[in-house]
Coordinates of N, CA and C and ligand atoms in Angstrom, one line a residue:
X154 N -17.8 -103.3 -25.6 CA -16.5 -103.5 -25.5 C -16.1 -103.5 -26.9
X155 N -16.9 -104.2 -27.7 CA -16.2 -104.1 -29.2 C -16.6 -102.7 -29.8
X156 N -17.8 -102.2 -29.2 CA -18.2 -100.9 -29.4 C -17.1 -99.8 -29.2
X157 N -16.6 -100.2 -28.1 CA -15.6 -99.0 -27.5 C -14.3 -99.1 -28.4
X158 N -13.7 -100.3 -28.6 CA -12.7 -99.8 -29.3 C -12.7 -99.8 -30.9
X159 N -14.1 -99.8 -31.4 CA -14.6 -99.4 -32.9 C -14.5 -97.8 -32.6
X160 N -14.9 -97.3 -31.9 CA -14.8 -95.9 -31.4 C -13.4 -95.2 -31.2
X161 N -12.9 -95.8 -30.7 CA -11.3 -95.4 -30.4 C -10.7 -95.5 -31.6
X162 N -10.7 -96.7 -32.5 CA -10.1 -96.9 -33.6 C -10.8 -95.5 -34.5
X163 N -11.8 -95.3 -34.6 CA -12.2 -94.2 -35.1 C -11.5 -92.8 -34.8
X164 N -11.4 -92.7 -33.7 CA -10.9 -91.7 -33.0 C -9.4 -91.6 -33.6
X165 N -8.7 -92.7 -33.2 CA -7.1 -92.5 -33.9 C -7.2 -92.4 -35.4
X166 N -8.0 -92.6 -36.3 CA -8.0 -92.6 -37.5 C -8.3 -91.3 -38.1
X167 N -9.3 -90.7 -37.5 CA -9.3 -89.1 -37.3 C -8.1 -88.2 -37.0
X168 N -7.3 -88.7 -35.9 CA -6.1 -88.0 -35.5 C -5.1 -88.1 -36.8
X169 N -4.9 -89.3 -37.0 CA -4.2 -89.3 -37.8 C -4.2 -88.8 -39.2
X170 N -5.8 -88.8 -39.8 CA -5.9 -88.1 -40.9 C -5.5 -86.3 -40.8
X171 N -6.0 -85.8 -39.5 CA -5.7 -84.7 -39.5 C -4.3 -84.3 -39.5
X172 N -3.3 -85.2 -38.8 CA -2.2 -85.0 -38.9 C -1.8 -85.0 -40.4
X173 N -2.1 -86.0 -41.1 CA -1.7 -85.8 -42.6 C -2.0 -84.7 -43.2
X174 N -3.2 -84.2 -42.9 CA -3.4 -83.1 -43.7 C -3.1 -81.8 -43.3
X175 N -2.6 -81.7 -42.4 CA -1.7 -80.6 -41.8 C -0.5 -80.7 -42.5
X176 N 0.5 -81.6 -42.5 CA 1.5 -82.0 -43.3 C 1.3 -81.6 -44.8
X177 N 0.3 -82.2 -45.4 CA 0.0 -81.7 -46.6 C 0.1 -80.2 -47.0
X178 N -0.8 -79.8 -46.1 CA -1.1 -78.2 -46.0 C 0.2 -77.4 -46.1
X179 N 1.0 -77.7 -45.1 CA 2.1 -77.3 -44.8 C 3.4 -77.3 -46.0
X180 N 3.2 -78.2 -46.8 CA 4.3 -79.0 -47.7 C 5.2 -79.3 -46.8
X181 N 6.7 -79.0 -47.1 CA 8.1 -79.6 -46.4 C 8.2 -78.6 -45.7
X182 N 7.1 -78.3 -44.6 CA 7.4 -77.2 -43.7 C 8.2 -77.5 -42.5
X183 N 8.6 -78.6 -42.4 CA 9.1 -79.0 -41.1 C 10.7 -77.7 -40.9
X184 N 10.5 -77.3 -39.6 CA 11.7 -76.4 -39.3 C 11.7 -75.1 -40.2
X185 N 10.3 -74.6 -40.9 CA 10.5 -73.5 -41.6 C 9.6 -72.6 -40.7
X186 N 9.8 -71.4 -40.9 CA 8.9 -70.4 -40.0 C 8.3 -69.3 -40.8
X187 N 7.1 -68.8 -40.5 CA 6.2 -67.9 -41.5 C 7.1 -66.5 -41.5
X188 N 7.4 -65.8 -42.4 CA 8.1 -64.3 -42.6 C 6.9 -63.6 -43.1
X189 N 6.5 -62.2 -42.9 CA 5.8 -61.3 -43.1 C 6.7 -60.0 -43.2
X190 N 6.9 -59.4 -44.5 CA 7.7 -58.0 -44.3 C 7.4 -57.3 -45.6
X191 N 6.6 -56.3 -45.5 CA 6.1 -55.3 -46.6 C 7.2 -54.6 -47.0
X192 N 8.4 -54.5 -46.5 CA 9.4 -53.8 -47.0 C 10.3 -54.8 -48.0
X193 N 10.6 -55.9 -47.7 CA 11.6 -56.5 -48.2 C 10.9 -57.8 -48.6
X194 N 10.9 -58.2 -49.8 CA 10.5 -59.7 -50.1 C 11.1 -60.9 -49.8
X195 N 10.6 -61.8 -49.1 CA 10.9 -63.4 -48.3 C 11.3 -64.1 -49.4
X196 N 10.6 -64.0 -50.8 CA 10.9 -64.7 -51.9 C 11.1 -64.3 -53.2
X197 N 11.9 -64.3 -54.3 CA 11.8 -63.5 -55.3 C 11.9 -64.8 -56.3
X198 N 11.4 -64.5 -57.7 CA 11.7 -65.4 -58.9 C 11.4 -64.8 -60.1
X199 N 12.1 -65.1 -61.1 CA 11.6 -64.5 -62.3 C 11.3 -65.7 -63.4
X200 N 10.2 -65.6 -63.7 CA 9.9 -66.8 -64.9 C 9.5 -66.5 -66.3
X201 N 9.4 -67.1 -67.0 CA 8.9 -66.4 -68.5 C 7.7 -67.5 -68.9
X202 N 6.7 -66.8 -69.3 CA 5.5 -67.7 -69.7 C 5.6 -67.6 -71.2
X203 N 5.4 -69.0 -72.0 CA 5.2 -68.9 -73.2 C 3.9 -69.4 -73.5
X204 N 3.2 -68.5 -74.5 CA 1.9 -69.0 -75.0 C 1.8 -69.0 -76.6
X205 N 1.4 -70.0 -76.8 CA 1.1 -70.4 -78.1 C -0.6 -70.9 -78.5
X206 N -1.1 -69.5 -78.8 CA -2.6 -70.0 -79.2 C -2.8 -70.5 -80.6
X207 N -4.3 -71.6 -80.2 CA -4.1 -72.2 -81.3 C -4.9 -71.5 -82.4
X208 N -4.5 -71.4 -83.9 CA -5.2 -70.7 -84.5 C -5.9 -71.4 -85.8
X209 N -6.0 -72.8 -85.5 CA -6.6 -73.8 -86.5 C -5.9 -74.0 -87.7
X210 N -4.7 -73.3 -88.0 CA -4.0 -73.9 -88.7 C -2.6 -74.8 -88.4
X211 N -2.3 -74.4 -87.0 CA -1.0 -74.8 -86.8 C -1.4 -76.5 -86.0
X212 N -0.4 -77.2 -85.5 CA -0.6 -78.3 -85.0 C -1.1 -78.4 -83.5
X213 N -1.9 -79.2 -83.4 CA -2.3 -79.0 -82.0 C -1.1 -79.4 -80.6
X214 N -0.4 -79.9 -81.2 CA 0.9 -80.5 -80.0 C 1.6 -79.2 -79.8
X215 N 1.6 -78.0 -80.8 CA 2.4 -76.9 -80.6 C 1.3 -75.7 -79.9
X216 N 0.3 -75.8 -79.5 CA -0.4 -74.9 -79.0 C -0.6 -75.3 -77.6
X217 N -0.8 -74.0 -76.8 CA -0.9 -74.2 -75.3 C -2.2 -73.1 -74.9
X218 N -2.7 -72.8 -75.6 CA -4.0 -72.2 -75.3 C -5.3 -72.1 -76.5
X219 N -6.2 -71.9 -76.1 CA -7.2 -71.4 -77.0 C -8.5 -70.6 -76.4
X220 N -8.9 -70.1 -77.4 CA -9.9 -69.2 -77.3 C -11.3 -70.0 -77.1
X221 N -12.1 -69.8 -76.0 CA -13.0 -70.7 -75.8 C -14.4 -69.8 -75.8
X222 N -14.4 -68.8 -76.3 CA -15.7 -68.2 -76.7 C -15.5 -67.6 -78.3
X223 N -16.7 -67.5 -78.8 CA -17.3 -66.9 -80.2 C -17.0 -65.3 -79.8
X224 N -16.9 -64.6 -80.9 CA -16.8 -63.1 -80.5 C -18.4 -62.8 -80.2
X225 N -18.5 -62.1 -79.2 CA -19.8 -61.4 -78.7 C -20.6 -60.4 -79.7
X226 N -21.4 -60.3 -79.6 CA -22.6 -59.5 -80.4 C -21.9 -57.9 -80.3
X227 N -21.4 -57.6 -79.1 CA -20.8 -56.2 -78.7 C -19.7 -56.2 -79.3
X228 N -18.6 -57.0 -79.4 CA -17.5 -56.8 -79.8 C -17.7 -56.8 -81.3
X229 N -18.4 -57.5 -81.8 CA -18.6 -57.6 -83.4 C -18.9 -56.1 -84.0
X230 N -19.8 -55.7 -83.1 CA -20.3 -54.6 -83.4 C -19.5 -53.2 -83.2
X231 N -18.4 -53.2 -82.1 CA -17.4 -52.2 -81.7 C -16.0 -52.5 -82.3
X232 N -15.6 -53.3 -82.1 CA -14.1 -53.9 -82.6 C -13.7 -54.0 -83.8
X233 N -12.6 -53.6 -84.0 CA -12.5 -53.6 -85.8 C -12.0 -55.1 -86.0
X234 N -11.4 -55.7 -85.1 CA -11.2 -57.3 -85.3 C -12.3 -58.3 -84.9
X235 N -13.2 -57.5 -84.1 CA -14.4 -58.3 -83.6 C -14.4 -59.1 -82.6
X236 N -13.3 -59.2 -81.9 CA -13.3 -60.3 -80.9 C -12.5 -59.7 -79.3
X237 N -12.9 -58.6 -79.1 CA -12.0 -58.2 -77.8 C -13.1 -58.4 -76.6
X238 N -14.1 -57.6 -76.9 CA -15.0 -57.8 -75.6 C -15.8 -59.0 -75.4
X239 N -15.4 -59.7 -74.3 CA -16.0 -60.8 -74.0 C -15.0 -62.3 -74.3
X240 N -14.0 -62.1 -74.8 CA -13.3 -63.2 -75.7 C -12.5 -63.6 -74.3
X241 N -12.6 -65.0 -74.3 CA -12.0 -65.7 -73.1 C -11.1 -66.9 -73.6
X242 N -9.8 -66.7 -73.2 CA -8.9 -67.8 -73.5 C -8.0 -68.6 -72.1
X243 N -8.1 -69.9 -72.5 CA -7.9 -70.8 -71.3 C -6.2 -71.1 -72.0
X244 N -5.8 -71.4 -71.1 CA -4.5 -71.8 -71.2 C -3.9 -72.9 -70.2
X245 N -2.7 -73.5 -70.5 CA -2.0 -74.2 -70.0 C -0.6 -74.2 -70.6
X246 N 0.4 -73.2 -70.1 CA 1.4 -72.5 -70.7 C 2.9 -73.0 -70.0
X247 N 3.8 -73.4 -70.6 CA 5.2 -73.8 -70.0 C 5.7 -72.5 -69.5
X248 N 6.4 -72.4 -68.3 CA 7.0 -71.5 -67.6 C 8.6 -72.1 -67.4
X249 N 9.4 -71.0 -67.8 CA 10.7 -71.4 -67.9 C 11.8 -70.2 -67.1
X250 N 12.6 -70.7 -66.4 CA 13.8 -69.6 -65.9 C 14.3 -68.8 -67.2
X251 N 14.5 -69.3 -68.4 CA 14.8 -68.3 -69.6 C 13.8 -68.1 -70.5
X252 N 14.5 -67.5 -71.6 CA 13.5 -67.2 -72.5 C 13.2 -68.0 -73.7
X253 N 14.2 -69.1 -73.9 CA 14.0 -69.8 -74.9 C 12.9 -71.0 -74.7
X254 N 12.3 -71.5 -75.9 CA 10.9 -72.5 -75.4 C 11.5 -73.7 -75.0
X255 N 11.1 -74.2 -74.1 CA 11.2 -75.6 -73.9 C 11.1 -76.7 -74.8
X256 N 12.2 -77.7 -75.0 CA 11.7 -78.8 -75.5 C 10.5 -79.5 -76.0
X257 N 10.2 -79.6 -74.7 CA 8.8 -80.1 -74.8 C 7.6 -79.1 -74.2
X258 N 6.4 -78.5 -74.9 CA 5.6 -77.6 -74.7 C 4.8 -78.1 -73.5
X259 N 5.1 -79.5 -73.2 CA 3.7 -80.2 -72.3 C 4.0 -80.7 -71.1
X260 N 5.4 -80.7 -71.1 CA 6.2 -81.5 -69.9 C 7.3 -80.4 -69.6
X261 N 6.7 -79.7 -68.5 CA 7.9 -78.7 -68.0 C 7.7 -78.7 -66.4
X262 N 8.7 -78.3 -65.7 CA 8.5 -78.2 -64.1 C 7.5 -77.4 -63.4
X263 N 7.6 -76.2 -64.2 CA 6.7 -75.1 -63.9 C 5.4 -74.9 -65.1
X264 N 4.1 -74.7 -64.6 CA 3.2 -74.3 -65.8 C 2.1 -73.4 -65.1
X265 N 1.9 -72.3 -66.1 CA 0.7 -71.6 -65.8 C -0.5 -72.0 -66.4
X266 N -1.6 -72.1 -65.4 CA -2.9 -72.7 -65.7 C -3.8 -71.9 -65.5
X267 N -4.8 -71.4 -66.6 CA -5.8 -70.7 -66.0 C -6.5 -69.9 -67.3
X268 N -6.9 -68.6 -67.1 CA -7.5 -68.0 -68.3 C -7.7 -66.5 -68.4
X269 N -7.8 -65.8 -69.1 CA -7.8 -64.4 -69.3 C -9.1 -63.9 -70.3
X270 N -9.2 -62.9 -70.1 CA -10.4 -62.8 -71.0 C -10.3 -60.9 -71.4
X271 N -10.7 -60.6 -72.5 CA -11.1 -59.2 -72.4 C -12.0 -58.4 -72.3
X272 N -11.9 -57.2 -71.6 CA -12.7 -56.7 -71.1 C -13.1 -55.1 -71.3
X273 N -12.5 -54.9 -72.7 CA -12.6 -53.5 -72.9 C -13.3 -53.7 -74.5
X274 N -14.0 -53.0 -75.0 CA -14.4 -52.7 -76.1 C -13.4 -53.0 -77.4
X275 N -12.7 -51.8 -77.3 CA -11.9 -51.4 -78.4 C -10.7 -52.2 -78.5
X276 N -10.1 -52.6 -77.5 CA -8.7 -52.8 -77.2 C -8.6 -54.2 -76.4
X277 N -7.3 -54.6 -76.8 CA -7.0 -56.3 -75.8 C -6.8 -55.6 -74.5
X278 N -7.5 -55.3 -73.7 CA -7.4 -54.8 -72.3 C -7.9 -56.2 -71.3
X279 N -6.7 -56.8 -70.7 CA -7.3 -58.3 -70.4 C -7.4 -58.2 -68.6
X280 N -8.1 -59.4 -68.3 CA -8.2 -59.8 -67.0 C -7.7 -61.1 -66.8
X281 N -6.8 -61.5 -65.9 CA -6.1 -62.8 -65.7 C -6.3 -63.2 -64.3
X282 N -6.5 -64.8 -64.4 CA -6.5 -65.6 -63.4 C -6.0 -66.8 -63.5
X283 N -5.1 -67.1 -62.8 CA -4.1 -68.6 -63.0 C -3.5 -69.2 -62.1
X284 N -3.0 -70.3 -61.7 CA -2.0 -70.8 -61.0 C -0.9 -71.1 -61.6
X285 N 0.1 -70.7 -60.8 CA 1.4 -71.3 -61.3 C 2.0 -72.6 -60.5
X286 N 1.9 -73.6 -61.4 CA 2.0 -75.0 -60.9 C 3.5 -75.5 -60.8
X287 N 4.0 -75.5 -59.6 CA 5.3 -76.1 -59.5 C 5.5 -77.7 -59.2
X288 N 6.4 -78.2 -59.9 CA 6.3 -79.9 -60.0 C 7.7 -80.4 -60.3
X289 N 8.6 -79.6 -59.1 CA 10.0 -80.2 -59.4 C 10.7 -80.5 -58.0
X290 N 12.0 -81.0 -58.2 CA 12.4 -81.4 -57.0 C 12.7 -80.2 -56.2
X291 N 13.2 -78.7 -56.8 CA 13.3 -77.4 -56.1 C 11.8 -77.0 -55.5
X292 N 10.6 -77.2 -56.2 CA 9.5 -76.8 -55.5 C 8.3 -77.7 -56.0
X293 N 7.5 -77.8 -54.9 CA 6.4 -78.2 -55.2 C 5.0 -77.6 -54.9
X294 N 4.0 -77.5 -55.3 CA 2.9 -76.5 -55.1 C 2.3 -75.4 -56.0
X295 N 1.7 -74.7 -55.4 CA 1.1 -73.6 -56.3 C 0.9 -72.2 -55.8
X296 N 1.2 -71.4 -56.7 CA 1.0 -69.8 -56.5 C -0.1 -69.5 -57.3
X297 N -1.4 -68.7 -56.7 CA -2.3 -68.3 -57.3 C -2.6 -66.8 -57.6
X298 N -2.8 -66.4 -58.8 CA -2.1 -65.0 -59.0 C -3.7 -64.5 -59.8
X299 N -3.9 -63.2 -59.7 CA -5.0 -62.4 -60.5 C -5.0 -61.2 -60.6
X300 N -5.5 -60.4 -61.3 CA -5.6 -59.0 -61.5 C -6.0 -58.7 -63.1
X301 N -5.9 -57.2 -63.0 CA -6.6 -56.6 -64.3 C -4.9 -56.7 -64.8
X302 N -5.0 -56.8 -66.3 CA -3.8 -57.0 -66.9 C -4.1 -55.9 -68.5
X303 N -3.7 -54.5 -67.9 CA -4.0 -53.6 -69.1 C -3.0 -53.8 -70.1
X304 N -3.3 -53.2 -71.3 CA -2.1 -53.1 -72.4 C -1.2 -52.0 -72.3
X305 N -0.4 -52.3 -71.0 CA 0.5 -51.4 -70.8 C 2.1 -52.1 -70.7
X306 N 3.2 -51.5 -70.5 CA 4.3 -51.9 -70.7 C 4.6 -53.0 -69.6
X307 N 4.4 -52.5 -68.3 CA 4.5 -53.0 -67.2 C 3.0 -53.3 -66.4
X308 N 2.6 -54.3 -65.5 CA 1.4 -54.3 -65.0 C 1.7 -55.4 -63.7
X309 N 0.9 -54.9 -62.6 CA 1.1 -55.6 -61.3 C -0.1 -56.4 -61.4
X310 N 0.1 -57.5 -60.9 CA -1.2 -58.1 -60.4 C -0.8 -59.1 -58.8
X311 N -1.8 -59.4 -58.4 CA -1.6 -60.0 -57.2 C -1.5 -61.7 -56.9
X312 N -0.4 -61.8 -56.0 CA -0.3 -63.2 -55.7 C -1.2 -63.4 -54.3
X313 N -2.3 -64.0 -54.7 CA -3.5 -63.9 -53.5 C -3.3 -65.2 -52.8
X314 N -2.3 -66.2 -53.0 CA -2.1 -67.4 -52.0 C -1.3 -68.3 -52.6
X315 N -1.0 -69.6 -51.7 CA -0.5 -70.7 -52.6 C -0.6 -71.7 -51.7
X316 N -0.1 -73.1 -52.1 CA -0.2 -74.1 -51.6 C 0.9 -74.9 -51.6
X317 N 1.3 -76.3 -50.7 CA 2.6 -76.6 -50.7 C 3.6 -76.2 -50.3
X318 N 4.6 -75.7 -50.9 CA 5.7 -75.2 -50.6 C 5.5 -73.8 -50.2
X319 N 4.5 -73.1 -51.1 CA 4.0 -71.9 -50.9 C 3.1 -71.4 -50.2
X320 N 2.9 -72.4 -49.0 CA 1.6 -72.3 -48.2 C 1.6 -70.9 -47.7
X321 N 0.4 -70.4 -48.1 CA 0.2 -69.1 -47.5 C 0.6 -67.8 -48.0
X322 N 1.3 -68.1 -49.0 CA 2.3 -67.3 -49.7 C 1.3 -65.8 -50.3
X323 N 1.8 -64.8 -50.2 CA 1.2 -63.5 -50.8 C 2.1 -62.6 -51.2
X324 N 1.9 -62.1 -52.3 CA 2.8 -60.9 -52.9 C 2.3 -60.4 -54.4
X325 N 3.1 -59.9 -55.0 CA 3.3 -59.0 -56.4 C 3.7 -59.8 -57.4
X326 N 3.3 -59.7 -58.6 CA 3.9 -60.2 -59.8 C 3.6 -59.3 -60.8
X327 N 5.1 -58.9 -61.3 CA 5.2 -57.7 -62.1 C 5.1 -58.6 -63.7
X328 N 4.2 -58.1 -64.2 CA 4.4 -58.8 -65.5 C 4.8 -57.8 -66.9
X329 N 5.4 -58.1 -67.6 CA 6.1 -57.5 -68.8 C 6.3 -58.2 -69.9
X330 N 5.4 -58.0 -71.2 CA 5.5 -58.5 -72.7 C 6.6 -58.7 -73.2
X331 N 7.4 -59.9 -73.0 CA 9.0 -59.8 -73.8 C 9.1 -60.2 -75.2
X332 N 8.0 -60.7 -75.5 CA 8.0 -60.6 -76.9 C 6.5 -61.3 -77.6
X333 N 6.4 -60.8 -78.8 CA 4.9 -61.2 -79.5 C 5.3 -61.2 -81.0
X334 N 4.8 -62.7 -81.3 CA 4.4 -62.8 -82.9 C 3.2 -62.9 -83.4
X335 N 2.9 -61.7 -84.2 CA 1.5 -61.8 -84.5 C 0.5 -62.1 -83.3
X336 N -0.5 -62.8 -83.8 CA -1.3 -63.3 -82.8 C -1.1 -64.5 -82.3
X337 N 0.0 -65.0 -82.5 CA 0.2 -66.5 -82.3 C 0.8 -66.9 -81.2
X338 N 2.2 -66.3 -80.9 CA 2.8 -66.3 -79.7 C 3.1 -65.4 -78.9
X339 N 3.0 -65.2 -77.6 CA 3.8 -64.2 -77.0 C 4.4 -64.9 -75.7
X340 N 5.3 -64.1 -75.3 CA 6.1 -64.5 -73.9 C 5.8 -63.5 -73.0
X341 N 6.1 -63.6 -71.7 CA 5.5 -62.9 -70.8 C 6.8 -63.2 -69.4
X342 N 7.4 -61.8 -69.4 CA 8.6 -62.1 -68.1 C 7.8 -61.5 -66.6
X343 N 7.9 -62.4 -65.9 CA 6.9 -62.5 -64.7 C 8.0 -62.3 -63.4
X344 N 8.0 -61.3 -62.7 CA 9.0 -60.9 -61.5 C 8.0 -61.3 -60.4
X345 N 7.9 -62.2 -59.9 CA 7.1 -62.7 -58.8 C 7.8 -62.4 -57.3
X346 N 7.3 -61.5 -56.4 CA 7.9 -61.0 -55.2 C 6.9 -61.4 -54.0
X347 N 7.1 -62.2 -53.2 CA 6.4 -62.6 -52.0 C 6.8 -61.7 -50.8
X348 N 5.7 -61.6 -50.1 CA 5.9 -60.5 -49.0 C 5.5 -61.4 -47.6
X349 N 4.9 -62.7 -48.1 CA 4.7 -63.5 -47.1 C 5.1 -64.7 -47.5
X350 N 5.7 -65.6 -46.7 CA 6.0 -67.0 -46.7 C 6.6 -67.7 -45.8
X351 N 6.6 -68.8 -46.0 CA 7.4 -69.7 -45.2 C 8.8 -70.0 -45.8
X352 N 9.8 -69.8 -45.1 CA 11.3 -69.7 -45.3 C 12.0 -70.6 -44.6
Ligands
NAG669 C1 1.6 -71.6 -87.4 O1 1.0 -71.4 -88.7 C2 1.0 -70.8 -89.8 C3 0.3 -71.0 -90.9 O2 0.7 -72.2 -91.2 C4 2.7 -70.3 -89.9 O3 2.7 -69.3 -90.8 C5 3.4 -70.2 -88.6 O4 4.6 -70.0 -88.9 C6 3.0 -71.3 -87.9 N1 3.6 -70.8 -86.3 C7 4.2 -71.8 -85.5 C8 4.7 -71.2 -84.2 O5 4.2 -72.6 -86.0
NAG670 C1 5.7 -77.3 -84.3 O1 6.6 -77.0 -83.6 C2 7.8 -77.6 -84.2 C3 9.3 -77.5 -83.2 O2 8.9 -76.4 -82.5 C4 7.9 -77.0 -85.5 O3 9.2 -77.7 -86.1 C5 6.7 -77.5 -86.3 O4 6.9 -76.9 -87.5 C6 5.8 -76.9 -85.7 N1 4.2 -77.4 -86.5 C7 3.5 -76.5 -86.9 C8 2.3 -77.3 -87.4 O5 3.3 -75.4 -86.7
NAG671 C1 5.4 -84.5 -61.5 O1 6.6 -84.7 -61.8 C2 6.8 -86.3 -61.7 C3 8.3 -86.6 -62.2 O2 8.9 -86.1 -63.1 C4 5.8 -87.2 -62.7 O3 5.8 -88.1 -62.7 C5 4.3 -86.4 -62.4 O4 3.4 -87.0 -63.5 C6 4.2 -85.0 -62.5 N1 2.9 -84.3 -61.8 C7 2.1 -83.3 -62.6 C8 1.0 -83.2 -61.8 O5 2.3 -82.9 -63.2

């Protein structure tokens, strides 16, 4: 008898757990429905990414990214500046709706967290992988983006998935470098179009 009720408690607990995880996985999905159309985006947003690379002379609180590798032997042999091929940069960048830097670089409702590395010998041709992490009253969840980031005026990368409010989202992000200040700061305009989403 005692064993029976223990077993049913476990079953109830597992049932409750699966209910909870379904809710978490779908975000605030009650009443929402899945929309998929490759002709018309179901959600669009424009965000600006601000990246300030740590260059050893500026304050650490002003930096949002850092090179995580030393120049490779190959890059030293072939690149004039000696750090293109194999250089990897890790970032936790603020993202904003407008172009202006936010008052705090650390505390923003939207962040881009990930890495890029240079994969061309002579030029800064990059490959990017990162999450856009939303933590605001408007949106909570992540979008995960990746793809080739060549040194061209605009480039498209894939939105390969999402979590929370962006559960199972997919689409395309068009990137355009909006400002560059030396090797220290750059701002990227990111136009995200989702073609699969819960609305
Ligand atoms: C970073 O430091 C350099 C050298 O000290 C300075 O010229 C530059 O203006 C600083 N950049 C920022 C964004 O503070
Ligand atoms: C850091 O940023 C603040 C405000 O953006 C600026 O006033 C300050 O000079 C910067 N410090 C360094 C060391 O770059
Ligand atoms: C999300 O925002 C809330 C409220 O501003 C804050 O307390 C919390 O630490 C944030 N979470 C993350 C992961 O940044």
